[in-house]
mmCIF file of C-alpha atoms in Angstrom:
data_model
loop_
_atom_site.group_PDB
_atom_site.id
_atom_site.type_symbol
_atom_site.label_atom_id
_atom_site.label_comp_id
_atom_site.label_asym_id
_atom_site.label_seq_id
_atom_site.Cartn_x
_atom_site.Cartn_y
_atom_site.Cartn_z
ATOM 1 C CA ASP A 1 68.458 5.376 -0.804
ATOM 2 C CA SER A 2 70.619 7.393 -3.206
ATOM 3 C CA VAL A 3 67.913 10.058 -3.567
ATOM 4 C CA VAL A 4 67.521 10.364 0.201
ATOM 5 C CA LYS A 5 71.286 10.635 0.684
ATOM 6 C CA GLU A 6 71.627 13.242 -2.075
ATOM 7 C CA ALA A 7 68.773 15.327 -0.662
ATOM 8 C CA LEU A 8 70.186 15.194 2.857
ATOM 9 C CA LYS A 9 73.656 16.053 1.539
ATOM 10 C CA ASN A 10 72.086 19.191 0.058
ATOM 11 C CA LYS A 11 70.516 20.081 3.407
ATOM 12 C CA LEU A 12 66.955 19.261 2.353
ATOM 13 C CA HIS A 13 64.376 17.639 4.587
ATOM 14 C CA VAL A 14 63.002 14.386 3.230
ATOM 15 C CA ILE A 15 59.651 12.739 3.918
ATOM 16 C CA ILE A 16 59.332 9.049 3.161
ATOM 17 C CA ASN A 17 55.750 7.879 2.911
ATOM 18 C CA LEU A 18 53.728 5.008 1.580
ATOM 19 C CA HIS A 19 51.981 6.411 -1.472
ATOM 20 C CA HIS A 20 49.362 4.834 -3.766
ATOM 21 C CA HIS A 21 49.149 1.723 -1.615
ATOM 22 C CA ASP A 22 45.944 0.795 -3.445
ATOM 23 C CA ALA A 23 45.891 -2.892 -2.469
ATOM 24 C CA PHE A 24 46.079 -1.960 1.204
ATOM 25 C CA MET A 25 43.299 0.606 0.944
ATOM 26 C CA ALA A 26 41.078 -1.723 -1.069
ATOM 27 C CA ASN A 27 41.499 -4.552 1.421
ATOM 28 C CA PRO A 28 43.064 -3.240 4.637
ATOM 29 C CA THR A 29 42.462 -6.314 6.770
ATOM 30 C CA THR A 30 44.160 -8.702 4.341
ATOM 31 C CA ASN A 31 47.070 -6.310 3.709
ATOM 32 C CA LYS A 32 47.584 -5.005 7.244
ATOM 33 C CA GLU A 33 50.595 -7.197 8.046
ATOM 34 C CA ARG A 34 52.209 -6.247 4.745
ATOM 35 C CA PHE A 35 51.642 -2.556 5.536
ATOM 36 C CA LEU A 36 53.204 -2.943 8.987
ATOM 37 C CA SER A 37 56.042 -4.983 7.509
ATOM 38 C CA HIS A 38 56.830 -2.151 5.107
ATOM 39 C CA TRP A 39 57.214 0.185 8.063
ATOM 40 C CA LYS A 40 59.345 -2.304 9.953
ATOM 41 C CA GLN A 41 61.725 -2.523 7.005
ATOM 42 C CA ILE A 42 61.738 1.215 6.241
ATOM 43 C CA SER A 43 62.206 2.282 9.847
ATOM 44 C CA ASP A 44 64.931 -0.285 10.446
ATOM 45 C CA HIS A 45 66.814 0.713 7.291
ATOM 46 C CA PHE A 46 66.735 4.447 8.047
ATOM 47 C CA LYS A 47 67.158 4.303 11.847
ATOM 48 C CA GLY A 48 70.622 5.873 11.791
ATOM 49 C CA TYR A 49 69.707 8.763 9.492
ATOM 50 C CA PRO A 50 69.571 12.369 10.723
ATOM 51 C CA ASP A 51 66.381 13.948 12.008
ATOM 52 C CA SER A 52 65.946 15.846 8.741
ATOM 53 C CA LEU A 53 64.494 12.568 7.449
ATOM 54 C CA LEU A 54 60.837 12.205 8.413
ATOM 55 C CA PHE A 55 58.275 9.474 7.853
ATOM 56 C CA GLU A 56 54.643 9.845 6.809
ATOM 57 C CA VAL A 57 52.641 6.754 7.692
ATOM 58 C CA LEU A 58 50.361 6.772 4.630
ATOM 59 C CA ASN A 59 49.404 9.260 1.956
ATOM 60 C CA GLU A 60 45.667 9.828 1.563
ATOM 61 C CA PRO A 61 44.042 6.893 3.387
ATOM 62 C CA HIS A 62 40.729 6.156 1.670
ATOM 63 C CA ASP A 63 38.519 3.467 0.111
ATOM 64 C CA LYS A 64 37.869 0.633 2.591
ATOM 65 C CA LEU A 65 40.449 2.022 5.000
ATOM 66 C CA ASN A 66 37.758 3.972 6.833
ATOM 67 C CA PRO A 67 38.459 6.519 9.599
ATOM 68 C CA SER A 68 37.942 4.162 12.544
ATOM 69 C CA MET A 69 40.152 1.499 10.993
ATOM 70 C CA TRP A 70 42.765 4.131 10.079
ATOM 71 C CA ASN A 71 42.903 5.306 13.715
ATOM 72 C CA VAL A 72 43.863 1.785 14.791
ATOM 73 C CA TYR A 73 46.319 1.105 11.974
ATOM 74 C CA LEU A 74 48.143 4.427 12.241
ATOM 75 C CA LYS A 75 48.862 3.735 15.923
ATOM 76 C CA GLU A 76 50.117 0.243 15.118
ATOM 77 C CA ALA A 77 52.378 1.610 12.378
ATOM 78 C CA LEU A 78 53.693 4.290 14.730
ATOM 79 C CA ASN A 79 54.469 1.609 17.338
ATOM 80 C CA VAL A 80 56.462 -0.308 14.719
ATOM 81 C CA ILE A 81 58.365 2.850 13.750
ATOM 82 C CA ARG A 82 59.071 3.770 17.380
ATOM 83 C CA LYS A 83 60.881 0.464 18.005
ATOM 84 C CA THR A 84 63.831 1.672 15.902
ATOM 85 C CA ASN A 85 63.138 5.409 15.584
ATOM 86 C CA PRO A 86 61.929 6.541 19.010
ATOM 87 C CA LYS A 87 62.337 10.260 18.345
ATOM 88 C CA ARG A 88 61.962 10.623 14.581
ATOM 89 C CA CYS A 89 59.219 13.016 13.471
ATOM 90 C CA VAL A 90 56.327 11.108 11.938
ATOM 91 C CA LEU A 91 53.594 12.775 9.933
ATOM 92 C CA ILE A 92 50.059 11.467 10.309
ATOM 93 C CA GLY A 93 47.291 12.402 7.914
ATOM 94 C CA THR A 94 43.571 11.956 7.866
ATOM 95 C CA ALA A 95 41.345 9.319 6.349
ATOM 96 C CA GLU A 96 39.088 10.302 3.456
ATOM 97 C CA TRP A 97 41.957 11.285 1.140
ATOM 98 C CA GLY A 98 43.999 13.292 3.641
ATOM 99 C CA GLY A 99 41.791 16.359 3.522
ATOM 100 C CA ILE A 100 40.875 18.606 6.385
ATOM 101 C CA SER A 101 37.341 17.155 6.437
ATOM 102 C CA GLY A 102 38.876 13.987 7.918
ATOM 103 C CA VAL A 103 40.292 15.795 10.967
ATOM 104 C CA LYS A 104 37.025 15.317 12.879
ATOM 105 C CA TYR A 105 37.518 11.532 12.730
ATOM 106 C CA LEU A 106 41.232 11.450 13.543
ATOM 107 C CA SER A 107 42.412 10.065 16.853
ATOM 108 C CA LEU A 108 46.067 10.944 17.283
ATOM 109 C CA PRO A 109 48.287 9.124 19.760
ATOM 110 C CA ASN A 110 50.040 11.046 22.505
ATOM 111 C CA ASP A 111 53.499 11.317 21.026
ATOM 112 C CA PRO A 112 55.702 14.423 21.175
ATOM 113 C CA ASN A 113 57.228 13.718 17.764
ATOM 114 C CA ILE A 114 54.239 13.625 15.458
ATOM 115 C CA ILE A 115 53.084 16.194 12.946
ATOM 116 C CA LEU A 116 49.536 16.523 11.666
ATOM 117 C CA THR A 117 49.550 16.598 7.870
ATOM 118 C CA VAL A 118 46.587 17.593 5.726
ATOM 119 C CA HIS A 119 45.875 18.302 2.076
ATOM 120 C CA TYR A 120 43.939 21.350 0.957
ATOM 121 C CA TYR A 121 42.404 21.788 -2.478
ATOM 122 C CA SER A 122 39.628 24.286 -1.834
ATOM 123 C CA PRO A 123 37.616 25.771 -3.312
ATOM 124 C CA PHE A 124 37.516 22.501 -5.234
ATOM 125 C CA GLN A 125 35.595 23.823 -8.231
ATOM 126 C CA PHE A 126 38.356 26.396 -8.670
ATOM 127 C CA THR A 127 41.386 24.203 -7.960
ATOM 128 C CA HIS A 128 40.190 21.241 -10.021
ATOM 129 C CA GLN A 129 38.490 22.946 -12.940
ATOM 130 C CA GLY A 130 39.168 21.009 -16.115
ATOM 131 C CA ALA A 131 40.901 18.145 -14.270
ATOM 132 C CA SER A 132 40.417 14.995 -16.353
ATOM 133 C CA TRP A 133 40.349 12.737 -13.270
ATOM 134 C CA THR A 134 37.466 14.645 -11.643
ATOM 135 C CA GLU A 135 33.941 14.027 -12.881
ATOM 136 C CA GLY A 136 32.198 17.224 -13.979
ATOM 137 C CA ALA A 137 35.355 19.353 -13.808
ATOM 138 C CA ASP A 138 34.990 20.664 -17.356
ATOM 139 C CA ALA A 139 31.788 22.417 -16.313
ATOM 140 C CA TRP A 140 33.836 24.413 -13.771
ATOM 141 C CA LEU A 141 36.182 25.923 -16.382
ATOM 142 C CA GLY A 142 36.262 29.677 -15.897
ATOM 143 C CA THR A 143 35.701 29.528 -12.128
ATOM 144 C CA GLU A 144 37.598 32.408 -10.570
ATOM 145 C CA TRP A 145 39.105 33.163 -7.203
ATOM 146 C CA ARG A 146 38.222 36.794 -6.559
ATOM 147 C CA ASP A 147 39.940 37.137 -3.162
ATOM 148 C CA THR A 148 36.766 38.368 -1.508
ATOM 149 C CA GLU A 149 36.322 38.581 2.255
ATOM 150 C CA THR A 150 33.868 35.665 2.009
ATOM 151 C CA GLU A 151 36.365 33.493 0.102
ATOM 152 C CA ARG A 152 39.154 34.275 2.553
ATOM 153 C CA GLN A 153 36.881 33.618 5.541
ATOM 154 C CA LYS A 154 35.937 30.212 4.104
ATOM 155 C CA VAL A 155 39.631 29.210 4.083
ATOM 156 C CA ILE A 156 40.031 30.440 7.662
ATOM 157 C CA ASP A 157 36.935 28.516 8.725
ATOM 158 C CA ASP A 158 38.124 25.382 6.922
ATOM 159 C CA PHE A 159 41.307 25.355 9.003
ATOM 160 C CA LYS A 160 39.684 25.919 12.406
ATOM 161 C CA PRO A 161 39.348 22.180 13.240
ATOM 162 C CA VAL A 162 42.925 21.576 12.070
ATOM 163 C CA LEU A 163 44.238 24.336 14.319
ATOM 164 C CA LYS A 164 42.087 23.156 17.222
ATOM 165 C CA LEU A 165 43.449 19.596 17.031
ATOM 166 C CA ALA A 166 47.036 20.806 16.671
ATOM 167 C CA MET A 167 46.632 23.084 19.694
ATOM 168 C CA GLN A 168 45.020 20.329 21.789
ATOM 169 C CA LYS A 169 47.858 17.922 20.969
ATOM 170 C CA GLY A 170 50.615 20.549 20.986
ATOM 171 C CA ILE A 171 51.849 19.460 17.561
ATOM 172 C CA PRO A 172 52.772 21.243 14.345
ATOM 173 C CA ILE A 173 50.740 21.209 11.131
ATOM 174 C CA HIS A 174 52.136 20.342 7.723
ATOM 175 C CA ILE A 175 50.171 21.179 4.592
ATOM 176 C CA GLY A 176 51.430 18.242 2.525
ATOM 177 C CA GLU A 177 49.533 19.071 -0.643
ATOM 178 C CA PHE A 178 47.758 22.174 -1.856
ATOM 179 C CA GLY A 179 47.358 24.142 -5.029
ATOM 180 C CA SER A 180 45.359 24.034 -8.207
ATOM 181 C CA TYR A 181 45.362 22.308 -11.554
ATOM 182 C CA SER A 182 47.031 24.199 -14.396
ATOM 183 C CA LYS A 183 43.710 25.084 -16.051
ATOM 184 C CA ALA A 184 42.582 27.096 -13.019
#
């Protein structure tokens, strides 16, 4: 609460999300009510805050929280949030770790106050070279981005489904995570 207030006082936008909710993603059915309860409590607590405070339903849905299940749960969470925050902007990401590859599975509700959020770490062998948490990443050390027409076109092509969905729904896009590991 103090961090949110301090950030807002300094005219920053704040996004509150559920992050590293591993128990939920490992067993979504058992933990669904807990997940929805979190959003009931969060949305109720922050209902009077300015619109520079946004919510993100869940960071990087994955594991047993598959795309079809995520489509159901995200709508239920949004319904919980809308009971106390009918107009607050809510970011919704994709299953399969929040990447753009999950856009093809995403079913967004019709809501004028949602934002599509995606993560982008491509080309992966460049951005994650040497990353200790990624199997085989040491073999990628020395991978370069040469800024060729082919490399740039790949990025453009990667974002085509993201742009298509955003245009169809008339919603903005937020690139919530991007970049590369320090060894790149």
